[in-house]
Coordinates of C-alpha atoms in Angstrom, one line a residue:
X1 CA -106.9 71.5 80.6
X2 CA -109.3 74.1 78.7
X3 CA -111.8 71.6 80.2
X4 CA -110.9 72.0 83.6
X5 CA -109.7 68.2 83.8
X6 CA -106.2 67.1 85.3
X7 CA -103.7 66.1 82.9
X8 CA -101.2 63.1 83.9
X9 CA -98.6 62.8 81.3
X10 CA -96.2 60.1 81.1
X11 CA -92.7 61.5 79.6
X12 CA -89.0 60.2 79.6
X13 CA -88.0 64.2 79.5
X14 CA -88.7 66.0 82.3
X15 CA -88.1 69.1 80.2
X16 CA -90.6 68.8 77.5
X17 CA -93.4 70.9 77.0
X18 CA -95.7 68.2 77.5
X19 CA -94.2 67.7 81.2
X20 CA -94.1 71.1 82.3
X21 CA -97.8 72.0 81.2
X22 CA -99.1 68.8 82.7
X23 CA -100.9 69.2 86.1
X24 CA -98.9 65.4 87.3
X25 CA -95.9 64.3 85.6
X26 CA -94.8 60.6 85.2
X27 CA -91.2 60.6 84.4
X28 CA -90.7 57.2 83.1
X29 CA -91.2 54.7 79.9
X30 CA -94.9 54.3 79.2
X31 CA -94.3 50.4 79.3
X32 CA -93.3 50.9 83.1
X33 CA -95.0 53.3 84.1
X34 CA -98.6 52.0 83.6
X35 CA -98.1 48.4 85.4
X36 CA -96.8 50.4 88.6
X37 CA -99.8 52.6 88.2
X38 CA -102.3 49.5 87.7
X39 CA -100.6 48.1 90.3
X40 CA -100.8 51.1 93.0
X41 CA -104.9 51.9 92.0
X42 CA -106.4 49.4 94.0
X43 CA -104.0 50.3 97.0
X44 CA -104.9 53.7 97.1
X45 CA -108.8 52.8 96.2
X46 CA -108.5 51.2 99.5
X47 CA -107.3 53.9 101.4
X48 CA -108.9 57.4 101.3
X49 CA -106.7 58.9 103.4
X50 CA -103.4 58.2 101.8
X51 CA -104.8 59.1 98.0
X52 CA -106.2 62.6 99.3
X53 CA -102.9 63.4 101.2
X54 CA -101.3 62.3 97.8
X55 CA -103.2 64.4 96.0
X56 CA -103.1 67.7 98.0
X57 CA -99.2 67.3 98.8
X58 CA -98.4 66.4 95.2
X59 CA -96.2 69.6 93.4
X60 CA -95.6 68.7 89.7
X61 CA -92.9 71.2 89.1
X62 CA -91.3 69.9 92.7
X63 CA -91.6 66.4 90.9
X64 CA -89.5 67.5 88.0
X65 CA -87.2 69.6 89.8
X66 CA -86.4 66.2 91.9
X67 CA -86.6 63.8 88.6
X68 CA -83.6 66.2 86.9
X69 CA -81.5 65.5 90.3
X70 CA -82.0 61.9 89.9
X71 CA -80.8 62.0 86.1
X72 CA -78.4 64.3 86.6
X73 CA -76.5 62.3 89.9
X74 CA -77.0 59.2 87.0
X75 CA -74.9 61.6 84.5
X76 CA -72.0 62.3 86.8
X77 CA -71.6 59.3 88.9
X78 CA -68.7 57.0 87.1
X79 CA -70.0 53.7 85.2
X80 CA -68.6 50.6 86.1

C-alpha cells in the first residue's frame, strides 16, 4: 500500500488485520478462492464495462460487514 498499489487479500477472518487494511477482501479458503478468481478473469477481460462498474461500486468494509452477516446467520441457524 506505501506503494500506491491495491491490495487483495484472501482471509477466512473477516476480522483480521490483514482483511480490514486490505483495499479488496476475499473471504474464503485460498484453495477456493483462486479457481473462482481464475475462472471469472477472462469473463471480466471480456467485458469492460462490467469490471469498471465492479471496480468503482466495490466497498471493502461493505464487503466484510455483509461476510460477518453471512457467518453469523451460519452460527445461529440450527444444524441438522
Amino acid at each position: 500500500m506505501k506503494f500506491g498499489k491495491k491490495v487483495i487479500a484472501i482471509d477466512l477472518n473477516p476480522l483480521s488485520r490483514t482483511a480490514n487494511a486490505a483495499h479488496v477482501t476475499i473471504v474464503d479458503e485460498v484453495t477456493r478462492a483462486i479457481p473462482a478468481m481464475i475462472e471469472t478473469v477472462p469473463e471480466l477481460r471480456r467485458n469492460g464495462d462490467r469490471r469498471l462498474a465492479l471496480v468503482n461500486s466495490f466497498d471493502n468494509r461493505r464487503n466484510l460487514e455483509e461476510a460477518m452477516g453471512i457467518m453469523c446467520a451460519n452460527l445461529s441457524s440450527p444444524r441438522p
